[in-house]
Amino acid sequence: MYRILVINPGSTSTKIAVYEDEKCKLLEKVEHSLSDLEKHPNLMDQLNFRRENILMILKKHGFKVEDFDAIAARGGILPPLKSGTYIVDNRMIHYLKYDSPVSHVSNLAAIIGYELGQGKIPVYVTDPISVDEMVDEARFSGVPEIERKSFSHALNIKAVCRKVALELNADYEDLNFVVAHLGGGISVAAIRKGKIIDVNNANDEGPFSPERTGELPVGDVVRMCFSGKYTKQELKKKFVGKGGLVAYLGTNDLREALQLAKTDEKANVVVQAMAYQVGKEIGGMCAVLCGKVNAIVLTGGMAHSNEFVEMIKSYVYRFAPVFVVPGEFEMEALAFGALRVLRGYEQAKEWGVVDEQVS
Ligand SMILES: Nc1ncnc2c1ncn2[C@@H]1O[C@H](COP(=O)(O)OP(=O)(O)O)[C@@H](O)[C@H]1O
Ligand SMILES: CCCC(=O)OP(=O)(O)O
């Protein structure tokens, strides 16, 4: 039996799990309020806060770090790479600490795991956020100096596609999906025969989310940048962390927004607008697949809300059957990735080895 610690810091929560082989023995999600997060404005400031949450949960359930055979951490924002399971080494840690192009909390997962493992326990990441399987046409932004980037909830997107393929009694690699991961960040992806051939960059593009603006009118962004009213850091925070529901309604919690919407017309329109933008993005990804879509899948934390799901379905139900897979299967997918390596079924990839990189 292999015991695996799974750690998954997300933008609004920190998820911790303990797996013994395929069995989940513990799954806890610590949700972080806006005020909690605002005490740690910079990503690295969250390192101790997130690690203490993980150690607190382990202690509460009588686990010590040395009890584990491996640590499975959510993969952060590395250079574009292929799907798979990677061993965490000091080169990856250095990159995540100092060179990652995007300051996203998932970058902390491998750092925390590596610190906890102290070189005695192997740490793995599976299907990091920067998994890149985009077709060439998807990489064009409209200006040569800017290439679109594949930053998404690739781990959960692939995991829920496999689950829906099982429900459809078909092979994952034979189907086409459009998946909307509705979390603190939102990814809407076109999956053709198992590959994420296009997806909005969940930090910079796509629908607005609980805490992000998503894509913005570029001319207005330029005017804002040169208005003299904001520093670069303030603007980055305004777009990621203080955008979306936080900007309009002062909360990153869809449940609070829905509660407000019951009595406040503005809040109602804001939530409807988020669903509208998700629906529009899904429609676009259906076009990427030339309309050949076996299933549309709604997943992530916000998919727990039937009300929000119905708003989105009203826009897209005619395109393909809609499956709702609330929450995420990231913890299971991370644990299983590590387990495949521990059992010798799969060789852990080494990050930075050329043939694992995407040009
Ligand atoms: N049961 C629920 N009902 C409605 N919304 C939920 C529920 N659980 C989480 N959410 C919302 O999902 C968003 C967070 O997504 P989630 O995937 O849980 O976390 P993260 O993005 O931090 O990984 C938040 O806006 C939260 O309010
Ligand atoms: C950048 C994609 C990953 C993401 O947005 O994760 P969260 O929704 O957990 O913040």
mmCIF file of C-alpha atoms and ligand atoms in Angstrom:
data_model
loop_
_atom_site.group_PDB
_atom_site.id
_atom_site.type_symbol
_atom_site.label_atom_id
_atom_site.label_comp_id
_atom_site.label_asym_id
_atom_site.label_seq_id
_atom_site.Cartn_x
_atom_site.Cartn_y
_atom_site.Cartn_z
ATOM 1 C CA MET A 1 0.000 0.000 0.000
ATOM 2 C CA TYR A 2 1.233 3.471 -0.883
ATOM 3 C CA ARG A 3 0.150 6.508 1.178
ATOM 4 C CA ILE A 4 0.108 9.774 -0.768
ATOM 5 C CA LEU A 5 -0.352 13.347 0.510
ATOM 6 C CA VAL A 6 -2.148 15.514 -2.063
ATOM 7 C CA ILE A 7 -1.921 19.328 -1.823
ATOM 8 C CA ASN A 8 -3.843 21.704 -4.041
ATOM 9 C CA PRO A 9 -3.888 25.446 -3.286
ATOM 10 C CA GLY A 10 -6.511 27.215 -5.408
ATOM 11 C CA SER A 11 -7.343 30.915 -5.661
ATOM 12 C CA THR A 12 -10.140 30.716 -3.080
ATOM 13 C CA SER A 13 -9.324 27.495 -1.211
ATOM 14 C CA THR A 14 -6.632 25.002 -0.178
ATOM 15 C CA LYS A 15 -7.518 21.353 -0.724
ATOM 16 C CA ILE A 16 -5.726 18.555 1.121
ATOM 17 C CA ALA A 17 -6.213 14.805 0.662
ATOM 18 C CA VAL A 18 -4.665 11.551 1.861
ATOM 19 C CA TYR A 19 -4.846 8.560 -0.468
ATOM 20 C CA GLU A 20 -3.936 4.975 0.376
ATOM 21 C CA ASP A 21 -3.512 3.461 -3.048
ATOM 22 C CA GLU A 22 -6.736 4.396 -4.896
ATOM 23 C CA LYS A 23 -8.711 4.944 -1.681
ATOM 24 C CA CYS A 24 -9.262 8.506 -0.465
ATOM 25 C CA LYS A 25 -8.871 8.359 3.333
ATOM 26 C CA LEU A 26 -9.133 12.112 3.916
ATOM 27 C CA LEU A 27 -10.336 15.084 1.849
ATOM 28 C CA GLU A 28 -10.548 18.569 3.340
ATOM 29 C CA LYS A 29 -11.045 21.937 1.695
ATOM 30 C CA VAL A 30 -10.115 25.078 3.614
ATOM 31 C CA GLU A 31 -11.985 27.986 2.025
ATOM 32 C CA HIS A 32 -10.269 31.381 2.237
ATOM 33 C CA SER A 33 -12.281 34.574 2.588
ATOM 34 C CA LEU A 34 -11.307 37.724 0.729
ATOM 35 C CA SER A 35 -10.101 39.268 4.000
ATOM 36 C CA ASP A 36 -7.873 36.209 4.657
ATOM 37 C CA LEU A 37 -6.319 36.515 1.210
ATOM 38 C CA GLU A 38 -5.897 40.284 1.421
ATOM 39 C CA LYS A 39 -3.592 39.815 4.428
ATOM 40 C CA HIS A 40 -1.139 38.131 1.995
ATOM 41 C CA PRO A 41 -1.218 40.375 -1.104
ATOM 42 C CA ASN A 42 1.874 38.844 -2.708
ATOM 43 C CA LEU A 43 1.920 35.198 -3.757
ATOM 44 C CA MET A 44 5.032 34.211 -1.793
ATOM 45 C CA ASP A 45 3.503 35.848 1.297
ATOM 46 C CA GLN A 46 0.913 33.047 1.143
ATOM 47 C CA LEU A 47 3.530 30.284 1.410
ATOM 48 C CA ASN A 48 3.471 30.002 5.214
ATOM 49 C CA PHE A 49 -0.296 30.620 5.423
ATOM 50 C CA ARG A 50 -1.019 27.818 2.964
ATOM 51 C CA ARG A 51 1.553 25.421 4.477
ATOM 52 C CA GLU A 52 0.227 26.000 8.003
ATOM 53 C CA ASN A 53 -3.282 25.151 6.780
ATOM 54 C CA ILE A 54 -1.989 21.859 5.355
ATOM 55 C CA LEU A 55 -0.040 20.936 8.517
ATOM 56 C CA MET A 56 -3.036 21.878 10.692
ATOM 57 C CA ILE A 57 -5.306 19.493 8.758
ATOM 58 C CA LEU A 58 -2.730 16.657 8.904
ATOM 59 C CA LYS A 59 -2.251 17.124 12.662
ATOM 60 C CA LYS A 60 -6.033 17.226 13.222
ATOM 61 C CA HIS A 61 -6.274 13.782 11.596
ATOM 62 C CA GLY A 62 -3.162 12.298 13.236
ATOM 63 C CA PHE A 63 -0.898 12.245 10.173
ATOM 64 C CA LYS A 64 2.794 13.185 10.124
ATOM 65 C CA VAL A 65 4.652 14.075 6.913
ATOM 66 C CA GLU A 66 7.003 11.112 7.366
ATOM 67 C CA ASP A 67 3.985 8.776 7.105
ATOM 68 C CA PHE A 68 3.820 9.366 3.342
ATOM 69 C CA ASP A 69 5.473 7.523 0.446
ATOM 70 C CA ALA A 70 4.983 10.485 -1.927
ATOM 71 C CA ILE A 71 3.541 13.964 -2.121
ATOM 72 C CA ALA A 72 1.355 14.852 -5.112
ATOM 73 C CA ALA A 73 1.168 18.598 -5.683
ATOM 74 C CA ARG A 74 -0.881 20.612 -8.157
ATOM 75 C CA GLY A 75 1.361 21.666 -11.036
ATOM 76 C CA GLY A 76 1.911 25.384 -11.413
ATOM 77 C CA ILE A 77 2.762 27.673 -14.283
ATOM 78 C CA LEU A 78 5.898 26.247 -15.916
ATOM 79 C CA PRO A 79 6.998 26.706 -19.527
ATOM 80 C CA PRO A 80 4.604 24.958 -21.936
ATOM 81 C CA LEU A 81 4.886 21.199 -21.475
ATOM 82 C CA LYS A 82 3.240 17.911 -22.399
ATOM 83 C CA SER A 83 0.582 16.209 -20.316
ATOM 84 C CA GLY A 84 1.928 13.716 -17.754
ATOM 85 C CA THR A 85 3.500 13.261 -14.300
ATOM 86 C CA TYR A 86 6.751 15.077 -13.477
ATOM 87 C CA ILE A 87 9.209 14.665 -10.603
ATOM 88 C CA VAL A 88 9.681 17.931 -8.678
ATOM 89 C CA ASP A 89 13.346 18.922 -8.419
ATOM 90 C CA ASN A 90 15.234 22.018 -7.339
ATOM 91 C CA ARG A 91 15.260 23.376 -10.909
ATOM 92 C CA MET A 92 11.458 23.354 -10.999
ATOM 93 C CA ILE A 93 11.333 24.936 -7.535
ATOM 94 C CA HIS A 94 13.681 27.724 -8.623
ATOM 95 C CA TYR A 95 11.561 28.377 -11.716
ATOM 96 C CA LEU A 96 8.295 28.454 -9.744
ATOM 97 C CA LYS A 97 9.804 30.799 -7.137
ATOM 98 C CA TYR A 98 11.585 33.253 -9.436
ATOM 99 C CA ASP A 99 10.806 32.740 -13.137
ATOM 100 C CA SER A 100 7.149 31.726 -13.552
ATOM 101 C CA PRO A 101 5.462 34.223 -15.897
ATOM 102 C CA VAL A 102 2.273 34.251 -13.834
ATOM 103 C CA SER A 103 1.893 34.705 -10.093
ATOM 104 C CA HIS A 104 -0.693 31.992 -9.409
ATOM 105 C CA VAL A 105 -1.143 30.227 -6.083
ATOM 106 C CA SER A 106 -0.747 26.807 -7.740
ATOM 107 C CA ASN A 107 2.962 27.674 -8.029
ATOM 108 C CA LEU A 108 3.153 27.243 -4.238
ATOM 109 C CA ALA A 109 1.973 23.609 -4.268
ATOM 110 C CA ALA A 110 5.236 22.040 -5.442
ATOM 111 C CA ILE A 111 7.271 24.460 -3.276
ATOM 112 C CA ILE A 112 5.315 23.457 -0.154
ATOM 113 C CA GLY A 113 5.517 19.757 -1.086
ATOM 114 C CA TYR A 114 9.277 19.956 -1.679
ATOM 115 C CA GLU A 115 9.826 21.708 1.675
ATOM 116 C CA LEU A 116 7.690 19.125 3.498
ATOM 117 C CA GLY A 117 9.386 16.203 1.710
ATOM 118 C CA GLN A 118 12.878 17.522 2.596
ATOM 119 C CA GLY A 119 14.406 15.378 -0.148
ATOM 120 C CA LYS A 120 13.304 12.212 1.690
ATOM 121 C CA ILE A 121 9.838 11.931 0.085
ATOM 122 C CA PRO A 122 9.412 12.229 -3.717
ATOM 123 C CA VAL A 123 7.124 15.035 -4.904
ATOM 124 C CA TYR A 124 5.218 14.775 -8.204
ATOM 125 C CA VAL A 125 3.036 17.102 -10.243
ATOM 126 C CA THR A 126 0.575 15.825 -12.859
ATOM 127 C CA ASP A 127 -0.867 17.797 -15.789
ATOM 128 C CA PRO A 128 0.296 21.225 -14.595
ATOM 129 C CA ILE A 129 -1.595 24.391 -15.477
ATOM 130 C CA SER A 130 0.788 24.999 -18.402
ATOM 131 C CA VAL A 131 0.010 21.773 -20.260
ATOM 132 C CA ASP A 132 -0.010 22.928 -23.892
ATOM 133 C CA GLU A 133 -1.691 20.896 -26.640
ATOM 134 C CA MET A 134 -3.066 23.829 -28.645
ATOM 135 C CA VAL A 135 -3.334 23.715 -32.427
ATOM 136 C CA ASP A 136 -1.242 26.280 -34.306
ATOM 137 C CA GLU A 137 -4.227 28.429 -35.243
ATOM 138 C CA ALA A 138 -5.034 28.841 -31.534
ATOM 139 C CA ARG A 139 -1.665 30.447 -30.791
ATOM 140 C CA PHE A 140 -2.281 33.636 -32.775
ATOM 141 C CA SER A 141 -3.230 36.672 -30.684
ATOM 142 C CA GLY A 142 -3.452 39.221 -33.490
ATOM 143 C CA VAL A 143 -0.016 40.722 -32.904
ATOM 144 C CA PRO A 144 3.300 38.888 -33.585
ATOM 145 C CA GLU A 145 4.881 39.926 -30.275
ATOM 146 C CA ILE A 146 2.153 38.208 -28.257
ATOM 147 C CA GLU A 147 1.493 34.468 -28.533
ATOM 148 C CA ARG A 148 -1.565 33.076 -26.761
ATOM 149 C CA LYS A 149 -0.689 30.854 -23.796
ATOM 150 C CA SER A 150 -2.301 27.627 -22.649
ATOM 151 C CA PHE A 151 -2.865 28.198 -18.911
ATOM 152 C CA SER A 152 -5.850 26.179 -17.695
ATOM 153 C CA HIS A 153 -7.308 23.699 -15.257
ATOM 154 C CA ALA A 154 -5.876 20.987 -17.514
ATOM 155 C CA LEU A 155 -5.713 18.448 -14.691
ATOM 156 C CA ASN A 156 -9.419 18.581 -13.884
ATOM 157 C CA ILE A 157 -10.491 19.116 -17.482
ATOM 158 C CA LYS A 158 -8.858 15.833 -18.516
ATOM 159 C CA ALA A 159 -10.076 14.040 -15.386
ATOM 160 C CA VAL A 160 -13.750 14.946 -15.923
ATOM 161 C CA CYS A 161 -13.547 14.086 -19.629
ATOM 162 C CA ARG A 162 -12.364 10.578 -18.666
ATOM 163 C CA LYS A 163 -15.266 10.277 -16.218
ATOM 164 C CA VAL A 164 -17.876 11.400 -18.775
ATOM 165 C CA ALA A 165 -16.338 9.081 -21.390
ATOM 166 C CA LEU A 166 -16.934 6.205 -18.953
ATOM 167 C CA GLU A 167 -20.555 7.322 -18.587
ATOM 168 C CA LEU A 168 -20.853 7.368 -22.383
ATOM 169 C CA ASN A 169 -19.246 3.924 -22.498
ATOM 170 C CA ALA A 170 -16.672 5.223 -24.973
ATOM 171 C CA ASP A 171 -12.914 5.831 -25.094
ATOM 172 C CA TYR A 172 -11.780 9.288 -23.997
ATOM 173 C CA GLU A 173 -9.477 9.504 -27.053
ATOM 174 C CA ASP A 174 -12.435 8.943 -29.413
ATOM 175 C CA LEU A 175 -14.564 11.840 -28.186
ATOM 176 C CA ASN A 176 -14.798 15.619 -28.494
ATOM 177 C CA PHE A 177 -15.702 17.708 -25.439
ATOM 178 C CA VAL A 178 -16.157 21.319 -24.451
ATOM 179 C CA VAL A 179 -15.357 21.633 -20.742
ATOM 180 C CA ALA A 180 -16.018 24.708 -18.586
ATOM 181 C CA HIS A 181 -14.119 24.557 -15.284
ATOM 182 C CA LEU A 182 -15.949 27.092 -13.097
ATOM 183 C CA GLY A 183 -13.635 27.828 -10.189
ATOM 184 C CA GLY A 184 -11.979 30.902 -8.791
ATOM 185 C CA GLY A 185 -10.578 30.977 -12.307
ATOM 186 C CA ILE A 186 -12.590 29.838 -15.302
ATOM 187 C CA SER A 187 -11.207 27.671 -18.134
ATOM 188 C CA VAL A 188 -13.328 26.802 -21.157
ATOM 189 C CA ALA A 189 -11.587 24.204 -23.318
ATOM 190 C CA ALA A 190 -12.114 22.377 -26.611
ATOM 191 C CA ILE A 191 -10.884 18.795 -26.278
ATOM 192 C CA ARG A 192 -10.489 16.857 -29.529
ATOM 193 C CA LYS A 193 -9.666 13.140 -29.141
ATOM 194 C CA GLY A 194 -8.067 13.655 -25.738
ATOM 195 C CA LYS A 195 -6.070 16.820 -26.532
ATOM 196 C CA ILE A 196 -6.868 20.333 -25.286
ATOM 197 C CA ILE A 197 -6.617 21.964 -28.714
ATOM 198 C CA ASP A 198 -7.790 25.378 -27.508
ATOM 199 C CA VAL A 199 -8.635 26.954 -24.152
ATOM 200 C CA ASN A 200 -8.907 30.481 -22.761
ATOM 201 C CA ASN A 201 -5.950 31.506 -20.604
ATOM 202 C CA ALA A 202 -7.728 31.337 -17.227
ATOM 203 C CA ASN A 203 -5.733 34.318 -15.947
ATOM 204 C CA ASP A 204 -5.962 36.722 -18.897
ATOM 205 C CA GLU A 205 -8.772 35.628 -21.199
ATOM 206 C CA GLY A 206 -12.288 34.236 -21.349
ATOM 207 C CA PRO A 207 -15.266 34.976 -19.083
ATOM 208 C CA PHE A 208 -14.951 37.065 -15.938
ATOM 209 C CA SER A 209 -14.793 34.825 -12.846
ATOM 210 C CA PRO A 210 -15.255 35.160 -9.079
ATOM 211 C CA GLU A 211 -11.974 37.064 -8.842
ATOM 212 C CA ARG A 212 -10.746 37.827 -12.362
ATOM 213 C CA THR A 213 -11.792 40.127 -15.160
ATOM 214 C CA GLY A 214 -11.116 37.671 -18.007
ATOM 215 C CA GLU A 215 -10.590 39.351 -21.353
ATOM 216 C CA LEU A 216 -11.056 43.117 -21.470
ATOM 217 C CA PRO A 217 -11.445 45.711 -24.263
ATOM 218 C CA VAL A 218 -7.778 46.288 -25.126
ATOM 219 C CA GLY A 219 -8.154 50.027 -25.868
ATOM 220 C CA ASP A 220 -9.675 50.691 -22.477
ATOM 221 C CA VAL A 221 -6.906 48.649 -20.829
ATOM 222 C CA VAL A 222 -4.282 50.814 -22.547
ATOM 223 C CA ARG A 223 -6.038 53.991 -21.415
ATOM 224 C CA MET A 224 -6.173 52.616 -17.843
ATOM 225 C CA CYS A 225 -2.465 51.671 -17.921
ATOM 226 C CA PHE A 226 -1.417 55.191 -18.995
ATOM 227 C CA SER A 227 -3.973 57.078 -16.906
ATOM 228 C CA GLY A 228 -1.447 57.639 -14.138
ATOM 229 C CA LYS A 229 -3.998 56.363 -11.645
ATOM 230 C CA TYR A 230 -2.501 52.888 -11.075
ATOM 231 C CA THR A 231 0.869 51.233 -10.571
ATOM 232 C CA LYS A 232 1.602 48.082 -12.591
ATOM 233 C CA GLN A 233 1.100 45.945 -9.461
ATOM 234 C CA GLU A 234 -2.226 47.631 -8.665
ATOM 235 C CA LEU A 235 -3.501 46.984 -12.191
ATOM 236 C CA LYS A 236 -2.381 43.333 -12.147
ATOM 237 C CA LYS A 237 -4.272 42.862 -8.868
ATOM 238 C CA LYS A 238 -7.300 44.698 -10.281
ATOM 239 C CA PHE A 239 -7.449 42.218 -13.163
ATOM 240 C CA VAL A 240 -6.557 39.036 -11.212
ATOM 241 C CA GLY A 241 -7.649 38.840 -7.578
ATOM 242 C CA LYS A 242 -9.869 41.919 -7.438
ATOM 243 C CA GLY A 243 -11.738 41.456 -10.704
ATOM 244 C CA GLY A 244 -15.012 39.751 -11.594
ATOM 245 C CA LEU A 245 -17.473 39.195 -8.736
ATOM 246 C CA VAL A 246 -15.012 40.802 -6.315
ATOM 247 C CA ALA A 247 -14.999 44.020 -8.365
ATOM 248 C CA TYR A 248 -18.764 44.161 -8.928
ATOM 249 C CA LEU A 249 -20.057 42.680 -5.652
ATOM 250 C CA GLY A 250 -17.144 42.588 -3.160
ATOM 251 C CA THR A 251 -17.146 38.791 -2.814
ATOM 252 C CA ASN A 252 -15.339 35.870 -4.458
ATOM 253 C CA ASP A 253 -18.059 33.498 -3.258
ATOM 254 C CA LEU A 254 -20.756 32.653 -5.797
ATOM 255 C CA ARG A 255 -23.073 31.632 -2.954
ATOM 256 C CA GLU A 256 -22.903 35.134 -1.470
ATOM 257 C CA ALA A 257 -23.435 36.647 -4.916
ATOM 258 C CA LEU A 258 -26.525 34.473 -5.510
ATOM 259 C CA GLN A 259 -27.856 35.425 -2.087
ATOM 260 C CA LEU A 260 -27.360 39.124 -2.921
ATOM 261 C CA ALA A 261 -29.028 38.579 -6.304
ATOM 262 C CA LYS A 262 -32.247 37.597 -4.567
ATOM 263 C CA THR A 263 -32.802 41.164 -3.398
ATOM 264 C CA ASP A 264 -30.383 43.284 -5.441
ATOM 265 C CA GLU A 265 -31.084 43.666 -9.180
ATOM 266 C CA LYS A 266 -27.502 44.759 -9.935
ATOM 267 C CA ALA A 267 -26.140 41.593 -8.292
ATOM 268 C CA ASN A 268 -28.644 39.557 -10.300
ATOM 269 C CA VAL A 269 -27.464 41.062 -13.588
ATOM 270 C CA VAL A 270 -23.795 40.516 -12.621
ATOM 271 C CA VAL A 271 -24.316 36.790 -11.953
ATOM 272 C CA GLN A 272 -26.378 36.470 -15.147
ATOM 273 C CA ALA A 273 -23.589 38.255 -17.055
ATOM 274 C CA MET A 274 -20.977 35.774 -15.777
ATOM 275 C CA ALA A 275 -23.187 32.890 -16.984
ATOM 276 C CA TYR A 276 -23.698 34.721 -20.302
ATOM 277 C CA GLN A 277 -19.934 35.063 -20.827
ATOM 278 C CA VAL A 278 -19.387 31.368 -19.968
ATOM 279 C CA GLY A 279 -22.108 30.419 -22.470
ATOM 280 C CA LYS A 280 -20.537 32.591 -25.153
ATOM 281 C CA GLU A 281 -17.091 31.007 -24.561
ATOM 282 C CA ILE A 282 -18.588 27.513 -24.738
ATOM 283 C CA GLY A 283 -20.242 28.379 -28.049
ATOM 284 C CA GLY A 284 -16.904 29.524 -29.421
ATOM 285 C CA MET A 285 -15.218 26.289 -28.412
ATOM 286 C CA CYS A 286 -18.048 24.317 -30.078
ATOM 287 C CA ALA A 287 -17.111 26.163 -33.273
ATOM 288 C CA VAL A 288 -13.436 25.206 -32.757
ATOM 289 C CA LEU A 289 -14.637 21.574 -32.892
ATOM 290 C CA CYS A 290 -16.703 22.339 -36.042
ATOM 291 C CA GLY A 291 -19.810 21.552 -34.046
ATOM 292 C CA LYS A 292 -18.765 17.913 -33.548
ATOM 293 C CA VAL A 293 -19.217 17.894 -29.756
ATOM 294 C CA ASN A 294 -20.073 14.680 -27.931
ATOM 295 C CA ALA A 295 -20.628 16.444 -24.613
ATOM 296 C CA ILE A 296 -20.432 19.810 -22.877
ATOM 297 C CA VAL A 297 -19.176 19.414 -19.293
ATOM 298 C CA LEU A 298 -19.651 21.956 -16.485
ATOM 299 C CA THR A 299 -17.309 21.384 -13.530
ATOM 300 C CA GLY A 300 -15.460 23.247 -10.736
ATOM 301 C CA GLY A 301 -16.794 24.687 -7.508
ATOM 302 C CA MET A 302 -19.458 26.879 -9.097
ATOM 303 C CA ALA A 303 -20.983 23.851 -10.840
ATOM 304 C CA HIS A 304 -22.365 22.908 -7.401
ATOM 305 C CA SER A 305 -24.908 25.704 -7.936
ATOM 306 C CA ASN A 306 -27.904 24.362 -9.856
ATOM 307 C CA GLU A 307 -29.104 27.935 -10.334
ATOM 308 C CA PHE A 308 -25.858 29.032 -11.985
ATOM 309 C CA VAL A 309 -25.651 25.804 -14.018
ATOM 310 C CA GLU A 310 -29.181 26.349 -15.370
ATOM 311 C CA MET A 311 -28.275 29.907 -16.421
ATOM 312 C CA ILE A 312 -25.361 28.522 -18.484
ATOM 313 C CA LYS A 313 -27.339 25.565 -19.862
ATOM 314 C CA SER A 314 -29.984 27.967 -21.232
ATOM 315 C CA TYR A 315 -27.365 29.249 -23.684
ATOM 316 C CA VAL A 316 -25.709 25.991 -24.717
ATOM 317 C CA TYR A 317 -28.090 23.025 -24.334
ATOM 318 C CA ARG A 318 -28.864 22.950 -28.065
ATOM 319 C CA PHE A 319 -25.168 22.423 -29.002
ATOM 320 C CA ALA A 320 -24.636 19.063 -27.254
ATOM 321 C CA PRO A 321 -25.712 17.030 -24.190
ATOM 322 C CA VAL A 322 -24.657 18.888 -21.021
ATOM 323 C CA PHE A 323 -23.036 16.912 -18.174
ATOM 324 C CA VAL A 324 -22.541 18.516 -14.774
ATOM 325 C CA VAL A 325 -19.609 17.234 -12.692
ATOM 326 C CA PRO A 326 -19.475 19.622 -9.695
ATOM 327 C CA GLY A 327 -16.239 20.249 -7.774
ATOM 328 C CA GLU A 328 -13.138 18.795 -9.228
ATOM 329 C CA PHE A 329 -11.270 15.523 -9.508
ATOM 330 C CA GLU A 330 -7.909 17.208 -9.227
ATOM 331 C CA MET A 331 -7.057 15.478 -5.946
ATOM 332 C CA GLU A 332 -7.811 12.000 -7.350
ATOM 333 C CA ALA A 333 -5.969 12.786 -10.588
ATOM 334 C CA LEU A 334 -2.904 14.034 -8.676
ATOM 335 C CA ALA A 335 -2.896 10.965 -6.396
ATOM 336 C CA PHE A 336 -3.311 8.569 -9.320
ATOM 337 C CA GLY A 337 -0.515 10.276 -11.239
ATOM 338 C CA ALA A 338 1.876 9.689 -8.316
ATOM 339 C CA LEU A 339 0.551 6.151 -7.838
ATOM 340 C CA ARG A 340 1.285 5.206 -11.468
ATOM 341 C CA VAL A 341 4.901 6.200 -10.901
ATOM 342 C CA LEU A 342 5.222 4.530 -7.466
ATOM 343 C CA ARG A 343 3.905 1.293 -8.936
ATOM 344 C CA GLY A 344 6.300 1.481 -11.868
ATOM 345 C CA TYR A 345 3.535 1.735 -14.497
ATOM 346 C CA GLU A 346 4.886 5.093 -15.663
ATOM 347 C CA GLN A 347 8.282 6.764 -15.613
ATOM 348 C CA ALA A 348 8.067 10.236 -14.051
ATOM 349 C CA LYS A 349 9.056 12.851 -16.618
ATOM 350 C CA GLU A 350 11.885 15.201 -15.819
ATOM 351 C CA TRP A 351 10.881 18.805 -16.252
ATOM 352 C CA GLY A 352 13.097 20.727 -18.617
ATOM 353 C CA VAL A 353 14.091 17.674 -20.650
ATOM 354 C CA VAL A 354 13.685 18.889 -24.238
ATOM 355 C CA ASP A 355 11.354 16.221 -25.536
ATOM 356 C CA GLU A 356 8.851 16.951 -22.763
ATOM 357 C CA GLN A 357 8.732 20.615 -23.659
ATOM 358 C CA VAL A 358 6.415 22.066 -26.250
ATOM 359 C CA SER A 359 8.287 24.296 -28.730
HETATM 360 N N1 LIG B 1 -21.420 24.398 -3.052
HETATM 361 C C1 LIG B 1 -21.190 25.500 -3.792
HETATM 362 N N2 LIG B 1 -22.229 26.169 -4.346
HETATM 363 C C2 LIG B 1 -21.999 27.281 -5.117
HETATM 364 N N3 LIG B 1 -20.771 27.792 -5.360
HETATM 365 C C3 LIG B 1 -19.719 27.138 -4.811
HETATM 366 C C4 LIG B 1 -19.863 25.974 -4.011
HETATM 367 N N4 LIG B 1 -18.610 25.556 -3.629
HETATM 368 C C5 LIG B 1 -17.731 26.443 -4.154
HETATM 369 N N5 LIG B 1 -18.409 27.383 -4.863
HETATM 370 C C6 LIG B 1 -17.823 28.530 -5.566
HETATM 371 O O1 LIG B 1 -16.797 28.096 -6.461
HETATM 372 C C7 LIG B 1 -15.762 29.095 -6.489
HETATM 373 C C8 LIG B 1 -14.448 28.434 -6.085
HETATM 374 O O2 LIG B 1 -14.220 27.379 -6.944
HETATM 375 P P1 LIG B 1 -13.409 26.070 -6.404
HETATM 376 O O3 LIG B 1 -13.150 25.253 -7.609
HETATM 377 O O4 LIG B 1 -14.180 25.488 -5.299
HETATM 378 O O5 LIG B 1 -12.118 26.691 -5.728
HETATM 379 P P2 LIG B 1 -10.711 27.169 -6.334
HETATM 380 O O6 LIG B 1 -10.947 27.935 -7.584
HETATM 381 O O7 LIG B 1 -10.149 27.996 -5.236
HETATM 382 O O8 LIG B 1 -9.922 25.915 -6.596
HETATM 383 C C9 LIG B 1 -16.132 30.161 -5.468
HETATM 384 O O9 LIG B 1 -16.779 31.255 -6.126
HETATM 385 C C10 LIG B 1 -17.127 29.452 -4.579
HETATM 386 O O10 LIG B 1 -18.077 30.353 -4.029
HETATM 387 C C1 LIG B 2 -4.593 29.547 -14.202
HETATM 388 C C2 LIG B 2 -5.499 28.353 -14.188
HETATM 389 C C3 LIG B 2 -5.671 27.752 -12.826
HETATM 390 C C4 LIG B 2 -6.684 28.491 -11.954
HETATM 391 O O1 LIG B 2 -7.232 29.511 -12.295
HETATM 392 O O2 LIG B 2 -6.907 27.840 -10.749
HETATM 393 P P1 LIG B 2 -7.932 28.350 -9.595
HETATM 394 O O3 LIG B 2 -9.302 28.389 -10.219
HETATM 395 O O4 LIG B 2 -7.808 27.343 -8.515
HETATM 396 O O5 LIG B 2 -7.442 29.701 -9.188
#
